[in-house]
PDB file of C-alpha atoms and ligand atoms in Angstrom:
ATOM      1  CA  UNK A   1       0.724  40.921 112.401  1.00  0.00           C
ATOM      2  CA  UNK A   2      -2.252  40.047 110.208  1.00  0.00           C
ATOM      3  CA  UNK A   3      -3.003  36.364 109.660  1.00  0.00           C
ATOM      4  CA  UNK A   4      -2.162  35.177 106.115  1.00  0.00           C
ATOM      5  CA  UNK A   5      -4.920  34.319 103.651  1.00  0.00           C
ATOM      6  CA  UNK A   6      -5.985  30.833 102.641  1.00  0.00           C
ATOM      7  CA  UNK A   7      -5.785  30.382  98.876  1.00  0.00           C
ATOM      8  CA  UNK A   8      -7.483  27.312  97.434  1.00  0.00           C
ATOM      9  CA  UNK A   9      -6.558  26.059  93.976  1.00  0.00           C
ATOM     10  CA  UNK A  10      -8.598  23.286  92.381  1.00  0.00           C
ATOM     11  CA  UNK A  11      -8.294  21.821  88.900  1.00  0.00           C
ATOM     12  CA  UNK A  12      -8.925  18.604  87.016  1.00  0.00           C
ATOM     13  CA  UNK A  13      -5.897  16.318  87.218  1.00  0.00           C
ATOM     14  CA  UNK A  14      -3.363  17.022  84.447  1.00  0.00           C
ATOM     15  CA  UNK A  15      -4.566  20.583  83.845  1.00  0.00           C
ATOM     16  CA  UNK A  16      -1.189  22.078  84.797  1.00  0.00           C
ATOM     17  CA  UNK A  17      -1.893  23.324  88.313  1.00  0.00           C
ATOM     18  CA  UNK A  18       1.435  22.128  89.753  1.00  0.00           C
ATOM     19  CA  UNK A  19       3.382  23.689  86.861  1.00  0.00           C
ATOM     20  CA  UNK A  20       1.488  26.966  87.238  1.00  0.00           C
ATOM     21  CA  UNK A  21       1.859  27.086  90.991  1.00  0.00           C
ATOM     22  CA  UNK A  22       5.613  26.482  90.914  1.00  0.00           C
ATOM     23  CA  UNK A  23       6.029  29.458  88.574  1.00  0.00           C
ATOM     24  CA  UNK A  24       3.863  31.779  90.698  1.00  0.00           C
ATOM     25  CA  UNK A  25       5.488  30.734  93.981  1.00  0.00           C
ATOM     26  CA  UNK A  26       8.949  31.427  92.565  1.00  0.00           C
ATOM     27  CA  UNK A  27       7.767  34.983  91.789  1.00  0.00           C
ATOM     28  CA  UNK A  28       5.835  35.940  94.917  1.00  0.00           C
ATOM     29  CA  UNK A  29       7.415  36.042  98.371  1.00  0.00           C
ATOM     30  CA  UNK A  30       5.195  35.365 101.376  1.00  0.00           C
ATOM     31  CA  UNK A  31       3.338  32.502  99.679  1.00  0.00           C
ATOM     32  CA  UNK A  32       3.773  28.967 101.026  1.00  0.00           C
ATOM     33  CA  UNK A  33       2.422  25.596  99.981  1.00  0.00           C
ATOM     34  CA  UNK A  34       0.619  23.461 102.533  1.00  0.00           C
ATOM     35  CA  UNK A  35       1.914  19.910 102.098  1.00  0.00           C
ATOM     36  CA  UNK A  36      -1.028  17.500 102.226  1.00  0.00           C
ATOM     37  CA  UNK A  37      -1.115  13.978 103.613  1.00  0.00           C
ATOM     38  CA  UNK A  38      -2.063  11.202 101.201  1.00  0.00           C
ATOM     39  CA  UNK A  39      -2.340   7.424 101.007  1.00  0.00           C
ATOM     40  CA  UNK A  40      -1.416   7.569  97.276  1.00  0.00           C
ATOM     41  CA  UNK A  41       1.985   6.033  96.504  1.00  0.00           C
ATOM     42  CA  UNK A  42       4.662   8.551  95.440  1.00  0.00           C
ATOM     43  CA  UNK A  43       5.288   9.138  91.718  1.00  0.00           C
ATOM     44  CA  UNK A  44       8.879   8.977  90.480  1.00  0.00           C
ATOM     45  CA  UNK A  45      10.576  12.212  91.508  1.00  0.00           C
ATOM     46  CA  UNK A  46       8.118  13.063  94.281  1.00  0.00           C
ATOM     47  CA  UNK A  47       9.718  13.685  97.659  1.00  0.00           C
ATOM     48  CA  UNK A  48       8.112  12.799 101.004  1.00  0.00           C
ATOM     49  CA  UNK A  49       7.527  15.974 103.029  1.00  0.00           C
ATOM     50  CA  UNK A  50       7.909  18.256  99.979  1.00  0.00           C
ATOM     51  CA  UNK A  51       5.197  17.095  97.544  1.00  0.00           C
ATOM     52  CA  UNK A  52       3.093  15.184 100.075  1.00  0.00           C
ATOM     53  CA  UNK A  53       3.400  13.464 103.401  1.00  0.00           C
ATOM     54  CA  UNK A  54       2.980   9.895 102.109  1.00  0.00           C
ATOM     55  CA  UNK A  55       1.314   7.817 104.839  1.00  0.00           C
ATOM     56  CA  UNK A  56      -0.328   4.432 105.332  1.00  0.00           C
ATOM     57  CA  UNK A  57      -4.120   4.352 105.438  1.00  0.00           C
ATOM     58  CA  UNK A  58      -4.080   3.478 109.134  1.00  0.00           C
ATOM     59  CA  UNK A  59      -1.948   6.530 109.980  1.00  0.00           C
ATOM     60  CA  UNK A  60      -4.201   8.758 107.877  1.00  0.00           C
ATOM     61  CA  UNK A  61      -7.331   7.475 109.616  1.00  0.00           C
ATOM     62  CA  UNK A  62      -5.822   7.946 113.095  1.00  0.00           C
ATOM     63  CA  UNK A  63      -4.996  11.590 112.281  1.00  0.00           C
ATOM     64  CA  UNK A  64      -8.419  12.144 110.741  1.00  0.00           C
ATOM     65  CA  UNK A  65     -10.290  10.639 113.700  1.00  0.00           C
ATOM     66  CA  UNK A  66      -8.430  12.580 116.407  1.00  0.00           C
ATOM     67  CA  UNK A  67     -10.568  15.182 118.229  1.00  0.00           C
ATOM     68  CA  UNK A  68     -10.225  17.873 117.094  1.00  0.00           C
ATOM     69  CA  UNK A  69      -9.409  16.252 113.770  1.00  0.00           C
ATOM     70  CA  UNK A  70      -5.806  16.507 112.593  1.00  0.00           C
ATOM     71  CA  UNK A  71      -7.216  17.610 109.219  1.00  0.00           C
ATOM     72  CA  UNK A  72      -8.910  20.894 108.328  1.00  0.00           C
ATOM     73  CA  UNK A  73     -10.554  18.928 105.526  1.00  0.00           C
ATOM     74  CA  UNK A  74     -10.071  15.546 103.927  1.00  0.00           C
ATOM     75  CA  UNK A  75     -11.537  13.639 100.973  1.00  0.00           C
ATOM     76  CA  UNK A  76     -11.266  10.489  98.924  1.00  0.00           C
ATOM     77  CA  UNK A  77     -10.054  11.452  95.447  1.00  0.00           C
ATOM     78  CA  UNK A  78      -9.469   9.004  92.574  1.00  0.00           C
ATOM     79  CA  UNK A  79      -9.512   6.111  95.114  1.00  0.00           C
ATOM     80  CA  UNK A  80      -6.973   7.574  97.592  1.00  0.00           C
ATOM     81  CA  UNK A  81      -7.326   9.638 100.771  1.00  0.00           C
ATOM     82  CA  UNK A  82      -5.996  13.202 100.900  1.00  0.00           C
ATOM     83  CA  UNK A  83      -6.069  15.683 103.797  1.00  0.00           C
ATOM     84  CA  UNK A  84      -4.871  19.142 104.846  1.00  0.00           C
ATOM     85  CA  UNK A  85      -2.997  19.298 108.157  1.00  0.00           C
ATOM     86  CA  UNK A  86      -4.680  21.677 110.604  1.00  0.00           C
ATOM     87  CA  UNK A  87      -1.475  22.203 112.587  1.00  0.00           C
ATOM     88  CA  UNK A  88       0.576  23.117 109.491  1.00  0.00           C
ATOM     89  CA  UNK A  89      -1.955  25.625 108.139  1.00  0.00           C
ATOM     90  CA  UNK A  90      -2.443  27.326 111.508  1.00  0.00           C
ATOM     91  CA  UNK A  91       1.301  27.599 112.125  1.00  0.00           C
ATOM     92  CA  UNK A  92       1.998  29.131 108.682  1.00  0.00           C
ATOM     93  CA  UNK A  93      -0.904  31.591 108.762  1.00  0.00           C
ATOM     94  CA  UNK A  94       0.070  32.737 112.262  1.00  0.00           C
ATOM     95  CA  UNK A  95       3.432  33.800 110.750  1.00  0.00           C
ATOM     96  CA  UNK A  96       1.526  36.082 108.363  1.00  0.00           C
ATOM     97  CA  UNK A  97       2.224  33.805 105.377  1.00  0.00           C
ATOM     98  CA  UNK A  98      -0.390  33.266 102.660  1.00  0.00           C
ATOM     99  CA  UNK A  99      -1.059  29.542 102.470  1.00  0.00           C
ATOM    100  CA  UNK A 100      -1.846  27.733  99.212  1.00  0.00           C
ATOM    101  CA  UNK A 101      -4.021  24.629  99.400  1.00  0.00           C
ATOM    102  CA  UNK A 102      -3.932  22.454  96.291  1.00  0.00           C
ATOM    103  CA  UNK A 103      -7.114  20.496  97.017  1.00  0.00           C
ATOM    104  CA  UNK A 104     -10.020  18.954  95.143  1.00  0.00           C
ATOM    105  CA  UNK A 105     -13.551  20.329  94.863  1.00  0.00           C
ATOM    106  CA  UNK A 106     -14.839  18.330  97.879  1.00  0.00           C
ATOM    107  CA  UNK A 107     -12.098  19.744 100.107  1.00  0.00           C
ATOM    108  CA  UNK A 108     -12.739  23.265  98.794  1.00  0.00           C
ATOM    109  CA  UNK A 109     -16.436  22.962  99.722  1.00  0.00           C
ATOM    110  CA  UNK A 110     -15.531  21.867 103.288  1.00  0.00           C
ATOM    111  CA  UNK A 111     -13.138  24.795 103.823  1.00  0.00           C
ATOM    112  CA  UNK A 112     -15.566  27.283 102.270  1.00  0.00           C
ATOM    113  CA  UNK A 113     -18.197  26.223 104.833  1.00  0.00           C
ATOM    114  CA  UNK A 114     -16.171  27.357 107.869  1.00  0.00           C
ATOM    115  CA  UNK A 115     -13.242  29.536 106.754  1.00  0.00           C
ATOM    116  CA  UNK A 116     -12.933  32.511 104.454  1.00  0.00           C
ATOM    117  CA  UNK A 117     -10.685  31.310 101.633  1.00  0.00           C
ATOM    118  CA  UNK A 118      -9.933  32.868  98.253  1.00  0.00           C
ATOM    119  CA  UNK A 119     -10.809  30.179  95.729  1.00  0.00           C
ATOM    120  CA  UNK A 120      -9.435  29.739  92.218  1.00  0.00           C
ATOM    121  CA  UNK A 121     -10.491  27.097  89.701  1.00  0.00           C
ATOM    122  CA  UNK A 122      -7.975  26.276  86.995  1.00  0.00           C
ATOM    123  CA  UNK A 123      -9.499  24.855  83.818  1.00  0.00           C
ATOM    124  CA  UNK A 124      -7.900  23.338  80.724  1.00  0.00           C
ATOM    125  CA  UNK A 125      -8.644  24.950  77.340  1.00  0.00           C
ATOM    126  CA  UNK A 126     -10.543  21.748  76.358  1.00  0.00           C
ATOM    127  CA  UNK A 127     -11.102  18.168  77.508  1.00  0.00           C
ATOM    128  CA  UNK A 128      -9.060  16.889  74.556  1.00  0.00           C
ATOM    129  CA  UNK A 129      -6.102  19.021  75.664  1.00  0.00           C
ATOM    130  CA  UNK A 130      -6.564  17.825  79.268  1.00  0.00           C
ATOM    131  CA  UNK A 131      -6.300  14.222  78.072  1.00  0.00           C
ATOM    132  CA  UNK A 132      -3.185  15.057  76.000  1.00  0.00           C
ATOM    133  CA  UNK A 133      -1.476  16.620  79.030  1.00  0.00           C
ATOM    134  CA  UNK A 134      -2.410  13.809  81.395  1.00  0.00           C
ATOM    135  CA  UNK A 135      -1.057  11.199  78.963  1.00  0.00           C
ATOM    136  CA  UNK A 136       1.956  13.374  78.088  1.00  0.00           C
ATOM    137  CA  UNK A 137       2.984  13.548  81.761  1.00  0.00           C
ATOM    138  CA  UNK A 138       3.411   9.768  81.608  1.00  0.00           C
ATOM    139  CA  UNK A 139       2.787   9.157  85.320  1.00  0.00           C
ATOM    140  CA  UNK A 140      -0.546   7.296  85.292  1.00  0.00           C
ATOM    141  CA  UNK A 141      -1.684   3.816  84.243  1.00  0.00           C
ATOM    142  CA  UNK A 142      -4.409   3.663  81.553  1.00  0.00           C
ATOM    143  CA  UNK A 143      -7.240   2.940  84.033  1.00  0.00           C
ATOM    144  CA  UNK A 144      -6.109   5.781  86.287  1.00  0.00           C
ATOM    145  CA  UNK A 145      -6.144   8.136  83.289  1.00  0.00           C
ATOM    146  CA  UNK A 146      -9.750   7.175  82.491  1.00  0.00           C
ATOM    147  CA  UNK A 147     -10.796   7.664  86.146  1.00  0.00           C
ATOM    148  CA  UNK A 148      -9.027  11.043  86.401  1.00  0.00           C
ATOM    149  CA  UNK A 149     -10.615  12.267  83.149  1.00  0.00           C
ATOM    150  CA  UNK A 150     -14.111  11.198  84.219  1.00  0.00           C
ATOM    151  CA  UNK A 151     -13.661  12.899  87.610  1.00  0.00           C
ATOM    152  CA  UNK A 152     -12.184  15.969  85.887  1.00  0.00           C
ATOM    153  CA  UNK A 153     -15.300  16.379  83.767  1.00  0.00           C
ATOM    154  CA  UNK A 154     -17.437  16.357  86.944  1.00  0.00           C
ATOM    155  CA  UNK A 155     -15.114  18.721  88.797  1.00  0.00           C
ATOM    156  CA  UNK A 156     -15.403  21.255  85.979  1.00  0.00           C
ATOM    157  CA  UNK A 157     -19.143  21.482  86.637  1.00  0.00           C
ATOM    158  CA  UNK A 158     -18.345  23.072  90.038  1.00  0.00           C
ATOM    159  CA  UNK A 159     -16.132  25.839  88.602  1.00  0.00           C
ATOM    160  CA  UNK A 160     -18.972  28.341  89.124  1.00  0.00           C
ATOM    161  CA  UNK A 161     -18.637  27.964  92.933  1.00  0.00           C
ATOM    162  CA  UNK A 162     -15.125  29.494  92.846  1.00  0.00           C
ATOM    163  CA  UNK A 163     -14.196  33.192  93.163  1.00  0.00           C
ATOM    164  CA  UNK A 164     -11.918  33.097  90.101  1.00  0.00           C
ATOM    165  CA  UNK A 165     -11.493  31.038  86.942  1.00  0.00           C
ATOM    166  CA  UNK A 166      -8.108  30.791  85.215  1.00  0.00           C
ATOM    167  CA  UNK A 167      -7.886  28.925  81.900  1.00  0.00           C
ATOM    168  CA  UNK A 168      -4.449  27.362  81.560  1.00  0.00           C
ATOM    169  CA  UNK A 169      -4.036  27.582  77.801  1.00  0.00           C
ATOM    170  CA  UNK A 170      -0.829  29.561  77.225  1.00  0.00           C
ATOM    171  CA  UNK A 171       1.199  28.998  80.398  1.00  0.00           C
ATOM    172  CA  UNK A 172       2.670  32.525  80.616  1.00  0.00           C
ATOM    173  CA  UNK A 173      -0.809  34.081  80.394  1.00  0.00           C
ATOM    174  CA  UNK A 174      -2.164  31.784  83.126  1.00  0.00           C
ATOM    175  CA  UNK A 175       0.840  32.526  85.386  1.00  0.00           C
ATOM    176  CA  UNK A 176       0.208  36.230  84.949  1.00  0.00           C
ATOM    177  CA  UNK A 177      -3.502  35.832  85.788  1.00  0.00           C
ATOM    178  CA  UNK A 178      -2.880  33.791  88.953  1.00  0.00           C
ATOM    179  CA  UNK A 179      -0.165  36.156  90.146  1.00  0.00           C
ATOM    180  CA  UNK A 180      -2.478  39.134  89.566  1.00  0.00           C
ATOM    181  CA  UNK A 181      -5.293  37.504  91.560  1.00  0.00           C
ATOM    182  CA  UNK A 182      -3.014  36.976  94.554  1.00  0.00           C
ATOM    183  CA  UNK A 183      -1.577  40.498  94.412  1.00  0.00           C
ATOM    184  CA  UNK A 184      -5.079  42.019  94.165  1.00  0.00           C
ATOM    185  CA  UNK A 185      -6.408  39.886  97.054  1.00  0.00           C
ATOM    186  CA  UNK A 186      -3.492  40.967  99.219  1.00  0.00           C
ATOM    187  CA  UNK A 187      -4.475  44.604  98.687  1.00  0.00           C
ATOM    188  CA  UNK A 188      -8.165  43.866  99.330  1.00  0.00           C
ATOM    189  CA  UNK A 189      -7.451  42.047 102.568  1.00  0.00           C
ATOM    190  CA  UNK A 190      -5.751  45.114 103.973  1.00  0.00           C
ATOM    191  CA  UNK A 191      -9.275  46.500 104.420  1.00  0.00           C
ATOM    192  CA  UNK A 192     -11.861  45.638 107.063  1.00  0.00           C
ATOM    193  CA  UNK A 193     -15.333  44.612 105.830  1.00  0.00           C
ATOM    194  CA  UNK A 194     -16.432  48.186 106.713  1.00  0.00           C
ATOM    195  CA  UNK A 195     -13.907  49.547 104.186  1.00  0.00           C
ATOM    196  CA  UNK A 196     -11.588  50.858 106.894  1.00  0.00           C
ATOM    197  CA  UNK A 197      -7.917  50.315 105.956  1.00  0.00           C
ATOM    198  CA  UNK A 198      -5.984  47.884 108.171  1.00  0.00           C
ATOM    199  CA  UNK A 199      -2.753  49.366 109.447  1.00  0.00           C
ATOM    200  CA  UNK A 200       0.264  48.156 107.444  1.00  0.00           C
ATOM    201  CA  UNK A 201       3.446  46.920 109.061  1.00  0.00           C
ATOM    202  CA  UNK A 202       6.038  48.314 106.650  1.00  0.00           C
TER     203      UNK A 202
HETATM  204  P1  ADP B 301      -1.617  18.953  87.542  1.00  0.00           P
HETATM  205  O1  ADP B 301      -0.749  19.385  88.687  1.00  0.00           O
HETATM  206  O2  ADP B 301      -2.772  19.868  87.313  1.00  0.00           O
HETATM  207  O3  ADP B 301      -2.057  17.512  87.630  1.00  0.00           O
HETATM  208  P2  ADP B 301       0.811  19.207  85.917  1.00  0.00           P
HETATM  209  O4  ADP B 301       1.341  20.527  86.369  1.00  0.00           O
HETATM  210  O5  ADP B 301       1.532  17.969  86.385  1.00  0.00           O
HETATM  211  O6  ADP B 301      -0.754  19.067  86.193  1.00  0.00           O
HETATM  212  O7  ADP B 301       0.797  19.270  84.309  1.00  0.00           O
HETATM  213  C1  ADP B 301       0.403  18.161  83.496  1.00  0.00           C
HETATM  214  C2  ADP B 301       1.225  18.168  82.183  1.00  0.00           C
HETATM  215  O8  ADP B 301       0.798  19.297  81.393  1.00  0.00           O
HETATM  216  C3  ADP B 301       2.707  18.329  82.437  1.00  0.00           C
HETATM  217  O9  ADP B 301       3.400  17.483  81.537  1.00  0.00           O
HETATM  218  C4  ADP B 301       2.977  19.808  82.132  1.00  0.00           C
HETATM  219  O10 ADP B 301       4.281  20.029  81.663  1.00  0.00           O
HETATM  220  C5  ADP B 301       1.928  20.117  81.046  1.00  0.00           C
HETATM  221  N1  ADP B 301       1.452  21.526  81.039  1.00  0.00           N
HETATM  222  C6  ADP B 301       1.154  22.316  82.101  1.00  0.00           C
HETATM  223  N2  ADP B 301       0.700  23.531  81.707  1.00  0.00           N
HETATM  224  C7  ADP B 301       0.700  23.512  80.355  1.00  0.00           C
HETATM  225  C8  ADP B 301       0.339  24.475  79.336  1.00  0.00           C
HETATM  226  N3  ADP B 301      -0.143  25.695  79.633  1.00  0.00           N
HETATM  227  N4  ADP B 301       0.471  24.104  78.037  1.00  0.00           N
HETATM  228  C9  ADP B 301       0.938  22.867  77.718  1.00  0.00           C
HETATM  229  N5  ADP B 301       1.297  21.912  78.619  1.00  0.00           N
HETATM  230  C10 ADP B 301       1.182  22.225  79.921  1.00  0.00           C
HETATM  231  P1  5GP B 302      -2.613  13.994  92.699  1.00  0.00           P
HETATM  232  O1  5GP B 302      -2.782  12.556  93.068  1.00  0.00           O
HETATM  233  O2  5GP B 302      -2.665  14.201  91.194  1.00  0.00           O
HETATM  234  O3  5GP B 302      -1.410  14.643  93.342  1.00  0.00           O
HETATM  235  O4  5GP B 302      -3.875  14.778  93.279  1.00  0.00           O
HETATM  236  C1  5GP B 302      -5.160  14.338  92.993  1.00  0.00           C
HETATM  237  C2  5GP B 302      -6.181  15.341  93.484  1.00  0.00           C
HETATM  238  O5  5GP B 302      -6.160  15.397  94.911  1.00  0.00           O
HETATM  239  C3  5GP B 302      -5.949  16.777  92.998  1.00  0.00           C
HETATM  240  O6  5GP B 302      -7.222  17.281  92.592  1.00  0.00           O
HETATM  241  C4  5GP B 302      -5.469  17.498  94.235  1.00  0.00           C
HETATM  242  O7  5GP B 302      -5.838  18.865  94.222  1.00  0.00           O
HETATM  243  C5  5GP B 302      -6.229  16.744  95.318  1.00  0.00           C
HETATM  244  N1  5GP B 302      -5.618  16.921  96.648  1.00  0.00           N
HETATM  245  C6  5GP B 302      -4.313  16.986  96.971  1.00  0.00           C
HETATM  246  N2  5GP B 302      -4.159  17.188  98.300  1.00  0.00           N
HETATM  247  C7  5GP B 302      -5.409  17.268  98.816  1.00  0.00           C
HETATM  248  C8  5GP B 302      -5.932  17.497 100.133  1.00  0.00           C
HETATM  249  O8  5GP B 302      -5.207  17.680 101.114  1.00  0.00           O
HETATM  250  N3  5GP B 302      -7.282  17.502 100.272  1.00  0.00           N
HETATM  251  C9  5GP B 302      -8.127  17.306  99.218  1.00  0.00           C
HETATM  252  N4  5GP B 302      -9.440  17.360  99.460  1.00  0.00           N
HETATM  253  N5  5GP B 302      -7.683  17.111  97.965  1.00  0.00           N
HETATM  254  C10 5GP B 302      -6.343  17.084  97.771  1.00  0.00           C
END
């Protein structure tokens, strides 16, 4: 069995990445979400183990400092720590599943340095619309909104480092674009770098 691909999605907070991803995952079998660890408190409606593994800072640091580290990558984002579990990603990929990492631009740079991920940046149609969506979601305090918008502006400057750019303006169009990227990458990865076709297990 071939190992599944690593698909990284990054976007400024409030851009609609979670909404987009839920739609694409409902459509495409064989795609799984890697649940990150975070020290951020849960938002109303978020479930421990499904949206994140919500942990205390001390627990996060112990996992991070293990050798080899319990995290494939980790970063401080908007004042909280976030990390991708090495064990979870390895277990899922070994089953031939394509693993989606919803991580920030710092995490994407760390993974790009040592792995061979497919990377997608999701951008809002404008900064004004990003602010409208972030406020409209109603989950953040005013100072958190300002911090997330300022960080979002900086994150957008790194969009050129990604393999693909999807603008989430009309949701259906963005869903179609992301789904198409994944389907195309699956076909591409059935070839060796030499162009030789990898045998399919049908
Ligand atoms: P993220 O995961 O990127 O932080 P969310 O998926 O939580 O963002 O979306 C933020 C808000 O924007 C939500 O209220 C969501 O319903 C809304 N939203 C997402 N995509 C669109 C879109 N294409 N057009 C309008 N609103 C959207
Ligand atoms: P939120 O608090 O809105 O859920 O996420 C804030 C930011 O942290 C988003 O940009 C999200 O992609 C990023 N993030 C979530 N999990 C991880 C992770 O495991 N590693 C890194 N580097 N970033 C993460």
